[in-house]
Coordinates of C-alpha atoms in Angstrom, one line a residue:
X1 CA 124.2 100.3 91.8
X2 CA 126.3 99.3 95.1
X3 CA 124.7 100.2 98.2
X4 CA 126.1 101.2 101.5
X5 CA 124.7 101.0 105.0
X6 CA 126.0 103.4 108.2
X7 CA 125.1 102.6 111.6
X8 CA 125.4 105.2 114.2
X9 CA 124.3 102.9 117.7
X10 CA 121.5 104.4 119.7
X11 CA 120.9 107.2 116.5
X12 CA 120.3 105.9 113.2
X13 CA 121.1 103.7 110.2
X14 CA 121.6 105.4 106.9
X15 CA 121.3 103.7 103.5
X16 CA 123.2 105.5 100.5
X17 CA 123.8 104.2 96.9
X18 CA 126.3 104.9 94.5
X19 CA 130.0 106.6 94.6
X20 CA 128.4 110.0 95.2
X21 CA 126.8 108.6 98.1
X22 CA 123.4 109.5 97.7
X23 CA 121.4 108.8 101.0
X24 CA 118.0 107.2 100.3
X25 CA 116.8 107.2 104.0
X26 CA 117.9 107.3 107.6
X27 CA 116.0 104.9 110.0
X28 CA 116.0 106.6 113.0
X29 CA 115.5 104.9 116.6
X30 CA 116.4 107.0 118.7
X31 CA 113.7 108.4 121.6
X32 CA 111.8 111.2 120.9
X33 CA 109.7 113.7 122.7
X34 CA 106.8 111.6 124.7
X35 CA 104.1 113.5 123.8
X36 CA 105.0 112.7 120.2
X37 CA 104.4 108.8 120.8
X38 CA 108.1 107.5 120.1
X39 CA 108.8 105.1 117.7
X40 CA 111.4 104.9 115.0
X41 CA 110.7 106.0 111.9
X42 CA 112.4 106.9 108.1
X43 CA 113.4 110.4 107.1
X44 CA 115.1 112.0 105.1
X45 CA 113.8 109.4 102.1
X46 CA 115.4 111.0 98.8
X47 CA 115.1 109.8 95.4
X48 CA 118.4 108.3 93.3
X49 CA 118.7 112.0 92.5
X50 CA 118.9 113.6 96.2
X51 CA 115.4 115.3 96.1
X52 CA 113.5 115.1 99.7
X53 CA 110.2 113.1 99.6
X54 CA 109.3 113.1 103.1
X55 CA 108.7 115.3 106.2
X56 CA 109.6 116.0 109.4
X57 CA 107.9 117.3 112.6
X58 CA 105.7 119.8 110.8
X59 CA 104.1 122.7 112.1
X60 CA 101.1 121.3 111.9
X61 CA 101.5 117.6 113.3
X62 CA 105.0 117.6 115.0
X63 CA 104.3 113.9 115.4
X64 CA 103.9 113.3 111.8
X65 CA 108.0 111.6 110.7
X66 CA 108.7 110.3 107.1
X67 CA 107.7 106.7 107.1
X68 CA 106.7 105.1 110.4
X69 CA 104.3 102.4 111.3
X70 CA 101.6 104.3 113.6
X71 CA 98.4 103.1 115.9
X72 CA 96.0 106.2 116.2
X73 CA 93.5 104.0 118.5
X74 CA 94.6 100.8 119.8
X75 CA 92.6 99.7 123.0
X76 CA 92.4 103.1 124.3
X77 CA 95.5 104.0 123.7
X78 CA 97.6 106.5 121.4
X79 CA 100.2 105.2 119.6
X80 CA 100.0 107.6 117.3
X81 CA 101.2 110.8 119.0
X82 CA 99.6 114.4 119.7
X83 CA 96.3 114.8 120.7
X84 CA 93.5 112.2 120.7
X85 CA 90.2 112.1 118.9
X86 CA 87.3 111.5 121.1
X87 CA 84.1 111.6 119.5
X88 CA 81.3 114.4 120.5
X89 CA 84.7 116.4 121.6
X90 CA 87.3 116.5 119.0
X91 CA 91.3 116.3 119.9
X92 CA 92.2 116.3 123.1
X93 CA 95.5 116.5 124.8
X94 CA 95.5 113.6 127.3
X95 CA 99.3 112.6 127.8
X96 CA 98.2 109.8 129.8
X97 CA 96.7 107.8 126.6
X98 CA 100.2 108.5 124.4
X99 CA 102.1 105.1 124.4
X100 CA 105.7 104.2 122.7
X101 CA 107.2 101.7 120.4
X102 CA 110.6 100.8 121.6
X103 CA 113.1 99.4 119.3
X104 CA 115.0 96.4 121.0
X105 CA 117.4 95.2 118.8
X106 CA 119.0 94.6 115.4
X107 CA 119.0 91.4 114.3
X108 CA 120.4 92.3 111.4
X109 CA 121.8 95.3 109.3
X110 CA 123.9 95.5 106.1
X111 CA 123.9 95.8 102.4
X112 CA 125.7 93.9 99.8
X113 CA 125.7 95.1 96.4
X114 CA 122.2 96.3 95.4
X115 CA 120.3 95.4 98.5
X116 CA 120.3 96.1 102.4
X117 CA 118.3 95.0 104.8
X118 CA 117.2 96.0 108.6
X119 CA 116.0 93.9 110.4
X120 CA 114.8 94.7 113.9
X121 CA 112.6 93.7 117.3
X122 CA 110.4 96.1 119.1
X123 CA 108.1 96.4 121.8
X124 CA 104.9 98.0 122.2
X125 CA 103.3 99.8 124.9
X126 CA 100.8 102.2 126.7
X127 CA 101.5 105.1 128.6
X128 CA 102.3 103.0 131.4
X129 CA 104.9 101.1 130.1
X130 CA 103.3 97.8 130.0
X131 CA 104.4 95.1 127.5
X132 CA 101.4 95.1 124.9
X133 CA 102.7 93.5 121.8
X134 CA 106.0 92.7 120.4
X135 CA 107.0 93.3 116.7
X136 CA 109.7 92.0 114.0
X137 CA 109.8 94.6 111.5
X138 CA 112.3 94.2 108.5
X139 CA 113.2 97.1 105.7
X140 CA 114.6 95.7 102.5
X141 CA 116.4 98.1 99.9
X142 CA 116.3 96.8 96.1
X143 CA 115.4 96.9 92.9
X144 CA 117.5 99.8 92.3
X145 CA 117.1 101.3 88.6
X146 CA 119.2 104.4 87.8
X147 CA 118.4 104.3 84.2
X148 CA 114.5 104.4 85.5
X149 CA 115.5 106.9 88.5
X150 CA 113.8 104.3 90.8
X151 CA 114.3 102.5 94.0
X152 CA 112.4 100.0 96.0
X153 CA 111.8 99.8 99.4
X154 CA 109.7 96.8 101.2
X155 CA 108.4 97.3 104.8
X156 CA 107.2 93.9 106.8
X157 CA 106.0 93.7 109.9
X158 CA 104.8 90.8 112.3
X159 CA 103.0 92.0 115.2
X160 CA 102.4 90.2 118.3
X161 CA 99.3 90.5 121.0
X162 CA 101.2 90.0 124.6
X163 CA 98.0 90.6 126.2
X164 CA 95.7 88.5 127.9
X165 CA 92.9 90.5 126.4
X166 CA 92.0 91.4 122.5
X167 CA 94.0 94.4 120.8
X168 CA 91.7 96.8 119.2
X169 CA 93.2 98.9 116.2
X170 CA 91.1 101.8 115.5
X171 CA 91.3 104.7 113.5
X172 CA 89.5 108.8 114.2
X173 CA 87.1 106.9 111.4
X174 CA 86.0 103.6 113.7
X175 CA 85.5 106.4 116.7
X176 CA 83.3 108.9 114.7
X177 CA 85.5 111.2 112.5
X178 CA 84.6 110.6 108.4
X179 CA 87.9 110.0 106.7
X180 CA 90.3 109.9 109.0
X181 CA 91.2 106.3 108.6
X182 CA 95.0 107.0 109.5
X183 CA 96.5 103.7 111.0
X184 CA 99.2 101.1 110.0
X185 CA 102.4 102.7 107.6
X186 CA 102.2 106.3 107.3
X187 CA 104.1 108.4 105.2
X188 CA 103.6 112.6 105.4
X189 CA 105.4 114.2 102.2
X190 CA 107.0 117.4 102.2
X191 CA 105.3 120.9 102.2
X192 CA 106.0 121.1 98.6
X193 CA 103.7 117.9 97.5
X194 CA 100.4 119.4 98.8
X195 CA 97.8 119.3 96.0
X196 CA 100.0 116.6 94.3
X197 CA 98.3 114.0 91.6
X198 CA 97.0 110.8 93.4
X199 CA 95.8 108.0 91.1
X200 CA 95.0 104.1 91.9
X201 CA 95.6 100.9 89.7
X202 CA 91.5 100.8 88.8
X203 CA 90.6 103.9 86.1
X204 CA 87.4 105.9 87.6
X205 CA 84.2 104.0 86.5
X206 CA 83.6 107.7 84.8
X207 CA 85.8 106.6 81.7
X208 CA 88.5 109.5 83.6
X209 CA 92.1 109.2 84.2
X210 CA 91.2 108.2 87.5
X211 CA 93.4 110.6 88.8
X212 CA 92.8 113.6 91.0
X213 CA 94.1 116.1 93.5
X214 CA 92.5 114.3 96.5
X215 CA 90.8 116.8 99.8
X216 CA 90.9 116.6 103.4
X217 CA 87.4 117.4 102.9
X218 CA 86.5 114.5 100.3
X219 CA 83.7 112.1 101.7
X220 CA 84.6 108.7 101.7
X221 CA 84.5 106.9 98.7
X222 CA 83.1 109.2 96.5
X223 CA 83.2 107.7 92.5
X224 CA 86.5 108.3 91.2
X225 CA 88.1 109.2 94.6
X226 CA 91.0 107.2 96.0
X227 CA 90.0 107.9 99.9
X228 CA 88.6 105.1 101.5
X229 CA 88.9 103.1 98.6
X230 CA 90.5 99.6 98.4
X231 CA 93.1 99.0 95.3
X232 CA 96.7 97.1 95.1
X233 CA 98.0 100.1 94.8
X234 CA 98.2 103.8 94.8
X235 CA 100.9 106.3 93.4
X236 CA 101.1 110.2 94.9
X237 CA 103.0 112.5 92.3
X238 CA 104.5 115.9 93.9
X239 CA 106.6 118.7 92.5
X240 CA 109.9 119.6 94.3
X241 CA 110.5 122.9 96.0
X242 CA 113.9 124.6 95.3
X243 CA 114.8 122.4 92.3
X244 CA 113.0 121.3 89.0
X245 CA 111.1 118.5 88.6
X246 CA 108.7 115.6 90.3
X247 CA 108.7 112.3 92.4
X248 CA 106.7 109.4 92.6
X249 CA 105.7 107.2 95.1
X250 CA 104.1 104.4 94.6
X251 CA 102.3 102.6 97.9
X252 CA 101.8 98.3 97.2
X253 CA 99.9 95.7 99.0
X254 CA 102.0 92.3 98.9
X255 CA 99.6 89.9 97.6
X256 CA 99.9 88.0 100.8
X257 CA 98.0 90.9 103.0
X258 CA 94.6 91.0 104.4
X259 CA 92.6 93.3 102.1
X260 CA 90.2 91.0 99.8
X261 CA 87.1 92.1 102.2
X262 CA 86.0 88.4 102.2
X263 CA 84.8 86.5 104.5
X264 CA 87.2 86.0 107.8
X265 CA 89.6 88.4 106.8
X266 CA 90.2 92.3 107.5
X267 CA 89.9 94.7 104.0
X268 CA 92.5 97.9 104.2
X269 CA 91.4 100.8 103.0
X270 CA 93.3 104.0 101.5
X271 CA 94.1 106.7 103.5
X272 CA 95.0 109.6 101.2
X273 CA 95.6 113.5 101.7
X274 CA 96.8 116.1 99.4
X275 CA 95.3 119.0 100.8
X276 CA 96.5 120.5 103.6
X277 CA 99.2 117.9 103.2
X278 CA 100.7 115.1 101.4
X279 CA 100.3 112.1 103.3
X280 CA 99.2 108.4 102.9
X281 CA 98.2 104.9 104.7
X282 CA 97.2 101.7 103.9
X283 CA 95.3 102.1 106.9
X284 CA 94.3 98.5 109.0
X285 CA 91.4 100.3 110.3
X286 CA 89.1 103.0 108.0
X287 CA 85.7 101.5 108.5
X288 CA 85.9 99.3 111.5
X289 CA 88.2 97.9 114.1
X290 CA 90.7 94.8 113.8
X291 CA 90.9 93.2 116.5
X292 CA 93.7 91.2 117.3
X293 CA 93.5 88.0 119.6
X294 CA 96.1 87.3 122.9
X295 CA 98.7 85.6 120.8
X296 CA 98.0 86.1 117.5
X297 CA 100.0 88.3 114.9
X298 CA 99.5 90.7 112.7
X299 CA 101.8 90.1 109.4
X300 CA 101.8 93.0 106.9
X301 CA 103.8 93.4 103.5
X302 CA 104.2 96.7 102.0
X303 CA 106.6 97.7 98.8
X304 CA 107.1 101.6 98.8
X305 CA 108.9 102.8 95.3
X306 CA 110.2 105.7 95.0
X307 CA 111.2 107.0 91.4
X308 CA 112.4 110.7 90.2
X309 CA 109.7 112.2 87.6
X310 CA 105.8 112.2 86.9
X311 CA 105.1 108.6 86.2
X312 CA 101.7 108.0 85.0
X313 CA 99.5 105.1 85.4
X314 CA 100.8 103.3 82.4
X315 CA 104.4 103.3 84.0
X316 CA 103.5 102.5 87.5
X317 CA 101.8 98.8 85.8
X318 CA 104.9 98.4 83.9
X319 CA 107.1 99.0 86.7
X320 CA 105.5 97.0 88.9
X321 CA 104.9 93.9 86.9
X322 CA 108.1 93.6 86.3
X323 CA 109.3 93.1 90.4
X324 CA 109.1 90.2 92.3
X325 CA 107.8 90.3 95.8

């Protein structure tokens, strides 16, 4: 169960586990392409077997990378990369509206035994290169189960208004597109998970499985569909290309997050595609903006597991009752 971390400055750090040296994921943080919004993000993410859950520049969103935190609207601004939704006129390319997230430092990065942890500072800004917020994001590796084929990954991130005016998080959704809610952590799967099973912790009201091959084209909400809904959880199953077999992963809200819909707080909302792609979002902003005060944070908890196999709903409970946040 021994973990290993490799640093390689101003490229990546790689995670690996076991005596075969299995790499789980590479957090990359090095620059990128502008137009692509820079940030650092995961891929490759593999299960405890070696197969590929995530993807990578793809033809048809070249800023879409693994797992990244992303800001498709904030203030104006595309943090998000590519082209921008404006609504009455679609995407647009306007270059001057891409902005960056720059990683700063490492405050800390290692693994002992059955955990590692990154731990990191960034900076946020517009396509100017003003400061706009600054974040302290941490990645923690545990709960690794090779008897279960599962790992467990845990993303937090605490970030920080520098402004002297409001930040608006939007989403295509807040400025006019239905279902496009994509904000917050994003993870694109690989070619090969398109049409994959998607299922929540709440059954359809139906008396179904609750679980269902989820459309681009889905209205939001609909009964029994995931997008736009709110649930602790939600669990994408995909089939591999080039080998035998399935993954899960399964997407968690830490009980501390913002996402009850009551009074003074800000409910998330899913985000989920499997057709034309695999991707999903806990997305901060599906319905309507949050907006974030000069000097305030935003503190978000999110545990990722990753598991070889079709699990069904059943296992998913099991599994995740039995981890501590």
């Amino acid at each position: 169960m021994t973990l290993s971390l490799t640093h390689v400055h101003g490229d990546r750090v790689t995670v690996a586990h076991g005596a075969a040296g299995t790499e789980l994921f590479s957090y990359v943080y090095r620059p990128e392409a502008d137009w692509e919004a820079p940030k650092p993000y995961l891929h490759p993410v593999r299960t405890l077997s070696g197969a590929l859950v995530t993807d990578y520049r793809p033809n048809d969103h070249r800023w879409h990378k693994g797992l990244q935190l992303t800001a498709s609207h904030l203030s104006g601004q595309n943090l998000w990369g590519g082209n921008t939704y404006v609504h009455g006129e679609g995407y647009l390319a306007l270059p001057e509206r891409v902005g960056s997230m720059a990683h700063v430092a490492f405050e800390e990065a290692g693994a002992e035994g059955d955990r590692a942890v990154i731990a990191e500072r960034l900076t946020w800004h517009p396509h100017g290169g003003e400061l706009w917020a600054e974040e302290e994001r941490r990645i923690e590796v545990h709960d690794v189960d090779p008897e279960r084929g599962s790992w467990t990954l845990v993303w937090t991130s605490a970030v920080t208004n520098r402004r002297a005016e409001p930040l608006r998080f939007g989403s295509p959704t807040t400025h006019g597109r239905p279902a496009a809610g994509y904000t917050g952590l994003f993870w694109r799967g690989p070619r090969a998970f398109r049409g994959g099973r998607v299922f929540t912790a709440e059954p359809a009201e139906s008396g179904a499985t609750g679980e269902s091959v989820v459309s681009s084209a889905s209205a939001v909400s609909p009964e029994g569909d995931a997008m736009g809904s709110q649930s602790p959880w939600l669990a994408y199953v995909g089939e591999h290309d080039g080998r035998d077999g399935h993954a899960t992963l399964v997407f968690e809200h830490a009980p501390s997050n913002d996402h009850s819909g009551e009074k003074g707080t800000h409910p998330a909302h899913w985000f989920v595609r499997s057709d034309p792609f695999a991707a999903v979002a806990p997305s901060w902003a599906f319905h309507e903006e949050l907006v974030l005060p000069p000097g305030e944070t935003l503190a978000r908890t999110y545990r990722v597991v990753v598991a070889d196999g079709a699990w069904d709903r059943a296992r998913v409970a099991a599994h995740l009752e039995g981890l501590a946040w």
